[in-house]
GROMACS .gro file of C-alpha atoms in nm:
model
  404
    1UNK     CA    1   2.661   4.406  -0.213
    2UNK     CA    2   2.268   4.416  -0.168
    3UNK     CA    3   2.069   4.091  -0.149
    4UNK     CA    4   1.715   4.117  -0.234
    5UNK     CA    5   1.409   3.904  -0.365
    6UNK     CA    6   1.091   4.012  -0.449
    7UNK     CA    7   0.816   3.898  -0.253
    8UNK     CA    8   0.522   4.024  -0.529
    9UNK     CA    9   0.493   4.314  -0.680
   10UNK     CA   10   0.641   4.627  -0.527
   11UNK     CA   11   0.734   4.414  -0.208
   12UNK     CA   12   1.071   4.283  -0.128
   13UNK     CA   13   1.226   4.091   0.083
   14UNK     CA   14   1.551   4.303   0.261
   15UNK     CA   15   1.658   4.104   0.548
   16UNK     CA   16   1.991   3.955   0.580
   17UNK     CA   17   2.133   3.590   0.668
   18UNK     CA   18   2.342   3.559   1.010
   19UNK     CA   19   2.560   3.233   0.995
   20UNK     CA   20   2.747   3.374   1.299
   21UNK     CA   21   2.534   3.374   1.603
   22UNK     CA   22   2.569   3.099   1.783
   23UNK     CA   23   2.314   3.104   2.036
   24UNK     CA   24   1.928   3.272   1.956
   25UNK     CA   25   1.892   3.524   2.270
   26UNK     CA   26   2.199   3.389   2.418
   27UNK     CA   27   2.040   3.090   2.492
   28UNK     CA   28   1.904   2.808   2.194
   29UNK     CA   29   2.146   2.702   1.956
   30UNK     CA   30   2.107   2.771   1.614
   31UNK     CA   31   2.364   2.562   1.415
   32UNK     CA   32   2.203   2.639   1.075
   33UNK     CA   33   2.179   3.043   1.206
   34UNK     CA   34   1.922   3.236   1.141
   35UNK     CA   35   1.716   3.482   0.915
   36UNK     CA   36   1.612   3.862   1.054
   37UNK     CA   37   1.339   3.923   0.787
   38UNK     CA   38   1.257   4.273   0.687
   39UNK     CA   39   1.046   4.432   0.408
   40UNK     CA   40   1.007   4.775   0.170
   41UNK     CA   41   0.725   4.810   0.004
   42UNK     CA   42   0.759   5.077  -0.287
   43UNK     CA   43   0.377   5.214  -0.285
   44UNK     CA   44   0.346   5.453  -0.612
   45UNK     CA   45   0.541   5.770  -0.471
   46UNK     CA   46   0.548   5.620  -0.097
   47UNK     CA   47   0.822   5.409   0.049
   48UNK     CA   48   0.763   5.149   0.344
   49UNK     CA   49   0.965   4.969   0.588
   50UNK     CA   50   0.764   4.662   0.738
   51UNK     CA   51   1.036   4.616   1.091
   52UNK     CA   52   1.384   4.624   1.046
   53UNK     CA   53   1.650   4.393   1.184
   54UNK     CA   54   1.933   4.288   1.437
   55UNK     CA   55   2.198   4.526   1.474
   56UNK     CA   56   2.460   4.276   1.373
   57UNK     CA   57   2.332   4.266   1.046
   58UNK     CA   58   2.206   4.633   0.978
   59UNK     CA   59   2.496   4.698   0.694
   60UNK     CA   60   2.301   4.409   0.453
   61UNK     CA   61   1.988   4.601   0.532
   62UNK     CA   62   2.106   4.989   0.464
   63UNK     CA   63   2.272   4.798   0.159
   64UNK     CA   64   2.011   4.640   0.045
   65UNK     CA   65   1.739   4.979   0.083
   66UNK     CA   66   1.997   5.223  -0.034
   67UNK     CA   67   1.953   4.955  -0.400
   68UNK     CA   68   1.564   4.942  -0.415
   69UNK     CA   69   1.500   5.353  -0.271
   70UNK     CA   70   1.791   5.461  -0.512
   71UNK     CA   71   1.770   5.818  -0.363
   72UNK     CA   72   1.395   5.802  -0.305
   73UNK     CA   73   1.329   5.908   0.078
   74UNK     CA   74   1.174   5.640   0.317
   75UNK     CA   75   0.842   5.796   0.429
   76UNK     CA   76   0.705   5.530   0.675
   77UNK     CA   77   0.877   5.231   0.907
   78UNK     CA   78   0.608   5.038   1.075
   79UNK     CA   79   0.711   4.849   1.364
   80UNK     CA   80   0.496   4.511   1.436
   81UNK     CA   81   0.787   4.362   1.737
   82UNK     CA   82   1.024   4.579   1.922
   83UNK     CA   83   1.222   4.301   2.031
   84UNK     CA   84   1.593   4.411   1.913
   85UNK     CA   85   1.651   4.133   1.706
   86UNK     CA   86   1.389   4.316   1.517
   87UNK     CA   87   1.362   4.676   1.640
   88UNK     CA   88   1.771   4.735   1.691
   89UNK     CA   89   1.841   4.872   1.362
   90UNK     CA   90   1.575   5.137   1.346
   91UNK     CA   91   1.805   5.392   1.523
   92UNK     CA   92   2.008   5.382   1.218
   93UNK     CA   93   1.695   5.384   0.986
   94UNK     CA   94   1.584   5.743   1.185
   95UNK     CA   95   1.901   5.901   1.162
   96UNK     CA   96   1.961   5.794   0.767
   97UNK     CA   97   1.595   5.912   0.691
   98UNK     CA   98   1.545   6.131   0.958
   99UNK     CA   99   1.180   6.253   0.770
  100UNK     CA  100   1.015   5.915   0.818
  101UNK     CA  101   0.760   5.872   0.988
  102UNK     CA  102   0.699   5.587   1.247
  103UNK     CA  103   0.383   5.352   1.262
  104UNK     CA  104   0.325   5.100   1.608
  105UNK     CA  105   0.192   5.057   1.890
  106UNK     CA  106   0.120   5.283   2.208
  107UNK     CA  107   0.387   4.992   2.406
  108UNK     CA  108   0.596   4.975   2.130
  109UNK     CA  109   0.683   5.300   2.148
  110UNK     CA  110   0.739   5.256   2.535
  111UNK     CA  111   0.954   4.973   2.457
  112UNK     CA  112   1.148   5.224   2.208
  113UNK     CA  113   1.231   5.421   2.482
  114UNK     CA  114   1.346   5.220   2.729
  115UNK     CA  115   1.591   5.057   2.465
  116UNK     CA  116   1.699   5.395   2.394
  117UNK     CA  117   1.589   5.427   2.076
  118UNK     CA  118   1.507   5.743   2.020
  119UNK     CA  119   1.175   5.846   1.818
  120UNK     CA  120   1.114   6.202   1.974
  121UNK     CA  121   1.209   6.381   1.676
  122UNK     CA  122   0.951   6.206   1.412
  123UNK     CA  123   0.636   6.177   1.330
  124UNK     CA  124   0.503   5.907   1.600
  125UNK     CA  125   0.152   5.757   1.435
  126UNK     CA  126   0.013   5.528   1.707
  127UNK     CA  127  -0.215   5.269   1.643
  128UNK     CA  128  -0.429   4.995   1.757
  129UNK     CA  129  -0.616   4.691   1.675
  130UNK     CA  130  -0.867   4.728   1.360
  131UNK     CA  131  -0.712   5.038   1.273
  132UNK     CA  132  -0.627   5.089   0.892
  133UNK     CA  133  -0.378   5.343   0.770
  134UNK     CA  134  -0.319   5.394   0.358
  135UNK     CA  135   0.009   5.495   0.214
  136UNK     CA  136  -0.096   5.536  -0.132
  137UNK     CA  137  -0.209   5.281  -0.334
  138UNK     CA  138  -0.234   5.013  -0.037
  139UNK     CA  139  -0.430   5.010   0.244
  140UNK     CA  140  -0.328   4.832   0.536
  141UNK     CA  141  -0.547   4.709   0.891
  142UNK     CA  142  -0.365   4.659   1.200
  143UNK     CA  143  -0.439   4.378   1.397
  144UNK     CA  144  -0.289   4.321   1.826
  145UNK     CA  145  -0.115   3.975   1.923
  146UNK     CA  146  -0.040   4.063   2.295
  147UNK     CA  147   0.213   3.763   2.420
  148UNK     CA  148   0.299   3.658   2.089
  149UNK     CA  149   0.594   3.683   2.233
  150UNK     CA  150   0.605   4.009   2.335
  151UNK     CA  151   0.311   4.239   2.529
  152UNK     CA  152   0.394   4.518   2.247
  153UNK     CA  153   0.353   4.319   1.916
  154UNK     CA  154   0.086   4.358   1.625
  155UNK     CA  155   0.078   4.234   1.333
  156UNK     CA  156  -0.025   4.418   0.984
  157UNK     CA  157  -0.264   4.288   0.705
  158UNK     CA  158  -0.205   4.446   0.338
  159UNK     CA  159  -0.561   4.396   0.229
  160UNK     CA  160  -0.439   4.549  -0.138
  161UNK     CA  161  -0.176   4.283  -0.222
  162UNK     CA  162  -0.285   3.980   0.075
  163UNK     CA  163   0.043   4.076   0.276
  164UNK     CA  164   0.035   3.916   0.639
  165UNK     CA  165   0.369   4.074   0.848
  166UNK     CA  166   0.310   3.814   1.077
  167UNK     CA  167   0.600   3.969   1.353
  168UNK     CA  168   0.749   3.681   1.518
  169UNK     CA  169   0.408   3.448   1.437
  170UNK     CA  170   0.541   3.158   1.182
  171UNK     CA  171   0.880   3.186   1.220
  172UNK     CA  172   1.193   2.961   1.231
  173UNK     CA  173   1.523   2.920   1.295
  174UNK     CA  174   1.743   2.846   0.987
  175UNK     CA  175   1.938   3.115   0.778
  176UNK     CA  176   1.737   3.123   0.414
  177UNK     CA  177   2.051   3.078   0.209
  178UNK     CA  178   1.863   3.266  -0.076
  179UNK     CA  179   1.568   3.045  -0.080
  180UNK     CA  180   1.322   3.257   0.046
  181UNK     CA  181   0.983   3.097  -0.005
  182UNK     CA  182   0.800   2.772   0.136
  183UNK     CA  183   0.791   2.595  -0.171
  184UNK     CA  184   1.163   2.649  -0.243
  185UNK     CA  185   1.234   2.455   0.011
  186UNK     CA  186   1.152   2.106   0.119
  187UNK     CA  187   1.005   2.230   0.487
  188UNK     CA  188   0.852   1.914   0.617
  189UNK     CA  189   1.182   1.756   0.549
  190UNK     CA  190   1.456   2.035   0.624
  191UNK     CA  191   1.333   2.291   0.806
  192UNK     CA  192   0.950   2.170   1.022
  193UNK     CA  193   1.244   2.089   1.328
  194UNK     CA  194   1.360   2.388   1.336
  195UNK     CA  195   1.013   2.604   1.318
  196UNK     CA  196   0.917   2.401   1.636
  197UNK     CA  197   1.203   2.470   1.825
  198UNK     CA  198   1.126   2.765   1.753
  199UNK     CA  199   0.766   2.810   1.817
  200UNK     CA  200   0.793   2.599   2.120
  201UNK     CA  201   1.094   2.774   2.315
  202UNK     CA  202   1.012   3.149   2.225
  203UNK     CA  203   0.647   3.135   2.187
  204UNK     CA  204   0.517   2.820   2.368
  205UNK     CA  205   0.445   2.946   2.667
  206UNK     CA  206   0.191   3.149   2.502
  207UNK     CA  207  -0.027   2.901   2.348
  208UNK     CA  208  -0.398   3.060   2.432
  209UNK     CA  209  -0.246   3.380   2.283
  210UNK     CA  210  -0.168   3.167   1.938
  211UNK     CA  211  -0.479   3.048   1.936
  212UNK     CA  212  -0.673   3.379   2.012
  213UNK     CA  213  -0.472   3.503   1.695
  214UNK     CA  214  -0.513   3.200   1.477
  215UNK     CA  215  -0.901   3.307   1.526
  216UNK     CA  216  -0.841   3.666   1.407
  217UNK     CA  217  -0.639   3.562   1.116
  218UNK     CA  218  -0.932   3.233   1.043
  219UNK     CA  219  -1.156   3.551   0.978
  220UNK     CA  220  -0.932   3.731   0.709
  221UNK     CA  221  -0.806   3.383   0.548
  222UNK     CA  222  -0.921   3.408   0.233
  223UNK     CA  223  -0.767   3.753   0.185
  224UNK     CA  224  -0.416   3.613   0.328
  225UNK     CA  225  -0.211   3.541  -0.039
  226UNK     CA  226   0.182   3.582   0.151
  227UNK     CA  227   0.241   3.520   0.507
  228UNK     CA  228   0.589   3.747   0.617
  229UNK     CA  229   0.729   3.657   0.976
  230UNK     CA  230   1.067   3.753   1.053
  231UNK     CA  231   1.249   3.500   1.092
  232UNK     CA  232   1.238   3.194   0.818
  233UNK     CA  233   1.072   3.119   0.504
  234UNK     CA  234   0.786   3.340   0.337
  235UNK     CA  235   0.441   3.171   0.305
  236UNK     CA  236   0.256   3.152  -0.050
  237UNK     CA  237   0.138   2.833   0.003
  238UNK     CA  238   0.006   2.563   0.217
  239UNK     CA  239  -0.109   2.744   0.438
  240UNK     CA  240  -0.315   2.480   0.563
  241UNK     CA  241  -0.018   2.281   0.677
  242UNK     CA  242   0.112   2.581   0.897
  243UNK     CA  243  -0.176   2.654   1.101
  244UNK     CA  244  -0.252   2.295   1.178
  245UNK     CA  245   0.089   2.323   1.310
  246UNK     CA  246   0.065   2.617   1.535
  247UNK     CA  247  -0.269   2.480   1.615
  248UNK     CA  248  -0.181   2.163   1.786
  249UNK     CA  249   0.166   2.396   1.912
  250UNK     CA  250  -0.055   2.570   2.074
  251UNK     CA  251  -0.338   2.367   2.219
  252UNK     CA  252  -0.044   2.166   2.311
  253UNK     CA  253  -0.162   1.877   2.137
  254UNK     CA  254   0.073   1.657   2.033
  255UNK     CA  255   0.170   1.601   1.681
  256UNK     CA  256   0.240   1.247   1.685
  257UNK     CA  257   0.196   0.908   1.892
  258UNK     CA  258   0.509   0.828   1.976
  259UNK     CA  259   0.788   0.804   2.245
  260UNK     CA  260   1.053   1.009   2.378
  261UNK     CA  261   1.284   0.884   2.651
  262UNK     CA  262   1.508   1.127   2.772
  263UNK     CA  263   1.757   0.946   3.024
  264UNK     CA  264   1.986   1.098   3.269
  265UNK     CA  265   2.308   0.843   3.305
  266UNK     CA  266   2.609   0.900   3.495
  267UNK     CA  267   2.820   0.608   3.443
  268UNK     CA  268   2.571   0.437   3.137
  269UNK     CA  269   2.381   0.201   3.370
  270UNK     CA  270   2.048   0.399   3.299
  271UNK     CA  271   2.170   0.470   2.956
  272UNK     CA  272   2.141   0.106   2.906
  273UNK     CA  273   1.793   0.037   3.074
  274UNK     CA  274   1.634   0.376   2.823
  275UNK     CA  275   1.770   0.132   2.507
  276UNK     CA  276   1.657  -0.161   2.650
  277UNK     CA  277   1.333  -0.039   2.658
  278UNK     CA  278   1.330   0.152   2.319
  279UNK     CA  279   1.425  -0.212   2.164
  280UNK     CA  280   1.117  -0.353   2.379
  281UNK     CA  281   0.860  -0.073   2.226
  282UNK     CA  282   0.974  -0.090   1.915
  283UNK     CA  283   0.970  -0.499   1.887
  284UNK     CA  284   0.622  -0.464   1.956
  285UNK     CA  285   0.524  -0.227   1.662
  286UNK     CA  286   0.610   0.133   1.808
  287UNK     CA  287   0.870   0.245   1.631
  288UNK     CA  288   0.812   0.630   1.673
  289UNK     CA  289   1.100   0.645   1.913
  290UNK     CA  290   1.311   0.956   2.037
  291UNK     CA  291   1.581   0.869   2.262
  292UNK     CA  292   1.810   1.145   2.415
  293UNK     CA  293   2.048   1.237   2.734
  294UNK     CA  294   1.966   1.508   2.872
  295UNK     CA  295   2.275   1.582   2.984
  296UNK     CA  296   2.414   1.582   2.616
  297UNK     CA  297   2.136   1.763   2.454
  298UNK     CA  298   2.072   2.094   2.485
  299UNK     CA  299   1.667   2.131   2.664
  300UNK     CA  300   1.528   2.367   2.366
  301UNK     CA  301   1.552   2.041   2.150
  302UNK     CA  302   1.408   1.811   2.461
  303UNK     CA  303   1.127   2.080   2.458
  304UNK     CA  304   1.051   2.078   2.114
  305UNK     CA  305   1.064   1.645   2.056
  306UNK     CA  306   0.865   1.675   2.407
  307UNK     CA  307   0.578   1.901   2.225
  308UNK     CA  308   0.603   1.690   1.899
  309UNK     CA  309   0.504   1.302   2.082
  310UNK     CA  310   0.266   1.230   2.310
  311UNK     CA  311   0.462   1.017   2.561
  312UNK     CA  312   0.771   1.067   2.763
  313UNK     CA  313   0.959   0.838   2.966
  314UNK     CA  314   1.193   1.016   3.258
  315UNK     CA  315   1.485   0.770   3.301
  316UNK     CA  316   1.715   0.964   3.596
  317UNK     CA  317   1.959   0.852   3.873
  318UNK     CA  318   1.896   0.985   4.211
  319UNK     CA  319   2.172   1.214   4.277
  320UNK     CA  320   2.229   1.384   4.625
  321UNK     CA  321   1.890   1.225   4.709
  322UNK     CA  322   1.706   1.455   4.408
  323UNK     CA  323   1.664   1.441   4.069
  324UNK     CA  324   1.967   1.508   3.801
  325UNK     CA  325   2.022   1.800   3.785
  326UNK     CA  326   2.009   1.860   3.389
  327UNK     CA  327   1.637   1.623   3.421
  328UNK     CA  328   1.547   1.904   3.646
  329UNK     CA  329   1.604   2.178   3.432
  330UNK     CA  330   1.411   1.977   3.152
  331UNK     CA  331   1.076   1.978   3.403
  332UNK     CA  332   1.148   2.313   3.505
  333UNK     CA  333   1.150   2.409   3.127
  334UNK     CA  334   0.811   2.213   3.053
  335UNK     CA  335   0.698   2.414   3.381
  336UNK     CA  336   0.795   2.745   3.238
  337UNK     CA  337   0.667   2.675   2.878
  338UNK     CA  338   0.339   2.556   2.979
  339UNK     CA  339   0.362   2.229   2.830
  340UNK     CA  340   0.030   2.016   2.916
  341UNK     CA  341  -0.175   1.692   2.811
  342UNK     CA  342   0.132   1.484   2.766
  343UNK     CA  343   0.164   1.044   2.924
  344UNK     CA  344   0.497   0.991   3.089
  345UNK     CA  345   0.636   0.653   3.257
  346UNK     CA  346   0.957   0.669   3.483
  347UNK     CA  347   1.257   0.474   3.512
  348UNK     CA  348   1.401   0.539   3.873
  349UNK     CA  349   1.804   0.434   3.949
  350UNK     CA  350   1.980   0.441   4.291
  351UNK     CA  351   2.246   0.289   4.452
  352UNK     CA  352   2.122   0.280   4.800
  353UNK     CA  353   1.827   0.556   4.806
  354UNK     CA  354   1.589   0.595   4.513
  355UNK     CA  355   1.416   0.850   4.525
  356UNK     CA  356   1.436   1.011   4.189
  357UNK     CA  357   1.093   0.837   4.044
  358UNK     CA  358   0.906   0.971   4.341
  359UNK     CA  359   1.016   1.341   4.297
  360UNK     CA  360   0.998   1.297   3.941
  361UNK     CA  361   0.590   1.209   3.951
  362UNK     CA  362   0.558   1.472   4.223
  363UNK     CA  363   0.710   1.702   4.022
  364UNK     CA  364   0.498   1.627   3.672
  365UNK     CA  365   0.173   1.590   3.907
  366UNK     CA  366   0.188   1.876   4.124
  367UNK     CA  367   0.316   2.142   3.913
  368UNK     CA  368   0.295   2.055   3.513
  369UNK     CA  369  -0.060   2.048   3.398
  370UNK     CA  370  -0.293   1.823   3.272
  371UNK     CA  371  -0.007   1.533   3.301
  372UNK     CA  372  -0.091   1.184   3.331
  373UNK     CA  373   0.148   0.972   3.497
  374UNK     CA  374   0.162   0.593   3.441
  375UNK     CA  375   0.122   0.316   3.753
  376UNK     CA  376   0.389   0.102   3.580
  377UNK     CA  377   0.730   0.228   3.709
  378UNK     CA  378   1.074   0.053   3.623
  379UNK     CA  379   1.324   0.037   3.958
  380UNK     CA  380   1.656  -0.007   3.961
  381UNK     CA  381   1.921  -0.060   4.217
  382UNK     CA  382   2.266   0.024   4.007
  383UNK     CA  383   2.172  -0.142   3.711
  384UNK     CA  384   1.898  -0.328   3.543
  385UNK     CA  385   1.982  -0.728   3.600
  386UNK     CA  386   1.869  -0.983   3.315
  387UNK     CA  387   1.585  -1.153   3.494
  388UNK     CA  388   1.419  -0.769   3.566
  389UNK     CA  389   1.310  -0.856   3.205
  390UNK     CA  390   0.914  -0.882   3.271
  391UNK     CA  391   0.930  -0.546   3.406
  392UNK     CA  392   1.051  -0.407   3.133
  393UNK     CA  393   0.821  -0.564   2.904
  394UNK     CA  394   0.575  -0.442   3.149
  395UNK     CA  395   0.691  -0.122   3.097
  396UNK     CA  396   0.654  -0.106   2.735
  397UNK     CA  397   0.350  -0.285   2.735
  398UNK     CA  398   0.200   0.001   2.981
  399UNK     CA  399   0.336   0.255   2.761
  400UNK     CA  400   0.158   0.091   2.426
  401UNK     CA  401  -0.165   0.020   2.582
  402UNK     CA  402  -0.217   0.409   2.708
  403UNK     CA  403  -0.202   0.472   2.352
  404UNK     CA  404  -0.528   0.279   2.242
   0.00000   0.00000   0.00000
């Protein structure tokens, strides 16, 4: 059975829902799944496909063209991300409509290759940033976004209707469940968690990238009326509220003032001293408090509370004279993502060496940037005693002043 909305007129929404994956490139868990987002525009006598989607779920998409074409031919697919979450189905696409022709760029089409995907026997029309292309009644202009995620991907302005395909720019995880658009939905409540996680484990890395496109896109606001990504809702309104979210995303400014501890316990003893201090902070009038184990939670949601708040305690056992393992991974992540301009305080446990605090501030100093790195430290030797009290209100009194 097709599933289709209409995005505004002669544009429609014909992605599909998948409730199945578990894990978003094998890797970030997507509970509430996830939405592959593509779109035909029906222009006059011309027929185009904005991206197509993952392979999984190509059936909903043939179903849901072969309903709005009704034995019309596709003349164009225009590929903005060749990622295969995206770019998988377009073998089928090519051999169902073999006389389409295909619109991307010059590494997209590389990309199409090496995936296998063949395009040798169509009409290849290559283009490149400010190029514009008409169909027939709409004109569109073609604009790059290198790194965002991908080297390859573009992203396409209608300037007849106010169409932004916006490739993998203002996406989300979350499966639509038929609510396609912004306003159908309360975001900020149900669905801003999962647009970070997303933004800040596929794309963060990539911040000065975002920005460099959040400048191109600043200069063609006013004609933006829809933005499309392809993954998550469809933007036609408050827009405002979006871009002041990938901006501080990707200036890697945080959101919020506010605290995350992430603790790494082995038998609860530093499990105890991260609520201990949460109480203390939020006894004193910070309340904004995030705490999480790190061996429990899976890193793309440390990552994404860890862009969200501007301070970050590191509460980890020494284990084999190192850092936990699992806290590790969690600085290695912020390494790899680029995460920057973030306070952190450290609570250090060992048994007979400590040594975790050290290689914890060596490892935020030396190779995370722009890091600051509080003097106050909380020790422990096994456990945190009663009359270590003072520290610990020492502690949170550190963290609450850095914040002034």
């Amino acid at each position: 059975m097709y599933s289709v909305r209409e995005v505004t007129q002669d544009l429609y929404w014909v992605g599909a829902d998948d409730r199945r994956l578990s894990l978003f490139e094998n890797i970030h868990p997507i509970p509430r799944g996830v939405s592959y987002n593509a779109y035909l525009l029906l222009d006059g006598s011309k027929s185009v496909l904005f991206d197509t989607i993952d392979w999984s779920a190509c059936r909903q998409l043939l179903e849901n063209m072969e309903y709005l074409l009704d034995g019309r031919p596709l003349d164009y697919l225009v590929i903005n991300h060749m990622e295969p979450d995206h770019g998988a189905s377009m073998e089928e696409i090519l051999l169902r409509w073999p006389e389409v022709k295909i619109i991307s760029t010059e590494k997209a089409f590389m990309l199409m290759s090496q995936f296998g995907f063949s395009a040798d026997k169509h009409e290849c029309i290559k283009v490149k940033e400010g190029d514009t292309f008409t169909f027939e009644n709409h004109t569109v202009t073609f604009v790059a976004a290198p790194m965002v995620h991908w080297p390859e991907a573009m992203v396409t302005l209608d300037v007849t209707n106010g169409v932004l395909f916006a490739a993998d720019a203002f996406g989300s995880f979350g499966s639509l469940d038929g609510k396609l658009f912004n306003d159908e939905v309360n975001f900020d409540r149900d669905w801003i968690d999962d647009a970070r996680r997303y933004y800040t484990n596929i794309v963060g890395k990539y911040g000065p990238h975002v920005q460099l496109l959040l400048k191109k896109a600043a200069a063609v606001l006013d004609q933006i009326k829809f933005i499309c990504p392809l993954h998550g809702p469809v933007w036609r309104s408050d827009f405002g509220y979006l871009i002041d979210k990938y901006d501080h995303w990707s200036r890697y400014e945080p959101e919020e003032k506010g605290v995350l501890i992430a603790y790494a316990s082995m038998y609860g003893n530093t499990e105890s001293a991260a609520n201990a201090l949460a109480a203390r902070l939020c006894e004193k009038g910070m309340t904004n408090v995030a705490v999480y184990d790190v061996s429990s939670t899976h890193v793309s949601y440390l990552i994404s509370e860890t862009f969200r708040l501007s301070h970050v305690v590191l509460a980890s056992v020494t284990y084999n004279l190192g850092i936990y393992p699992v806290m590790h991974n969690y600085l290695m992540d912020m390494k790899a993502l680029n995460l920057q301009k973030r306070t952190f305080a450290i609570i250090e446990n060992g048994s007979w060496a400590c040594k975790s605090g050290d290689l914890m501030q060596q490892t935020v100093e030396e190779q995370l940037k722009d890091m600051t790195v509080l003097n106050s430290r909380l020790s422990m030797a096994s456990s945190l005693r009663a009359d270590r009290a003072a520290e610990l209100d020492a502690l949170a009194d550190a963290i609450i002043a850095s914040m002034q």
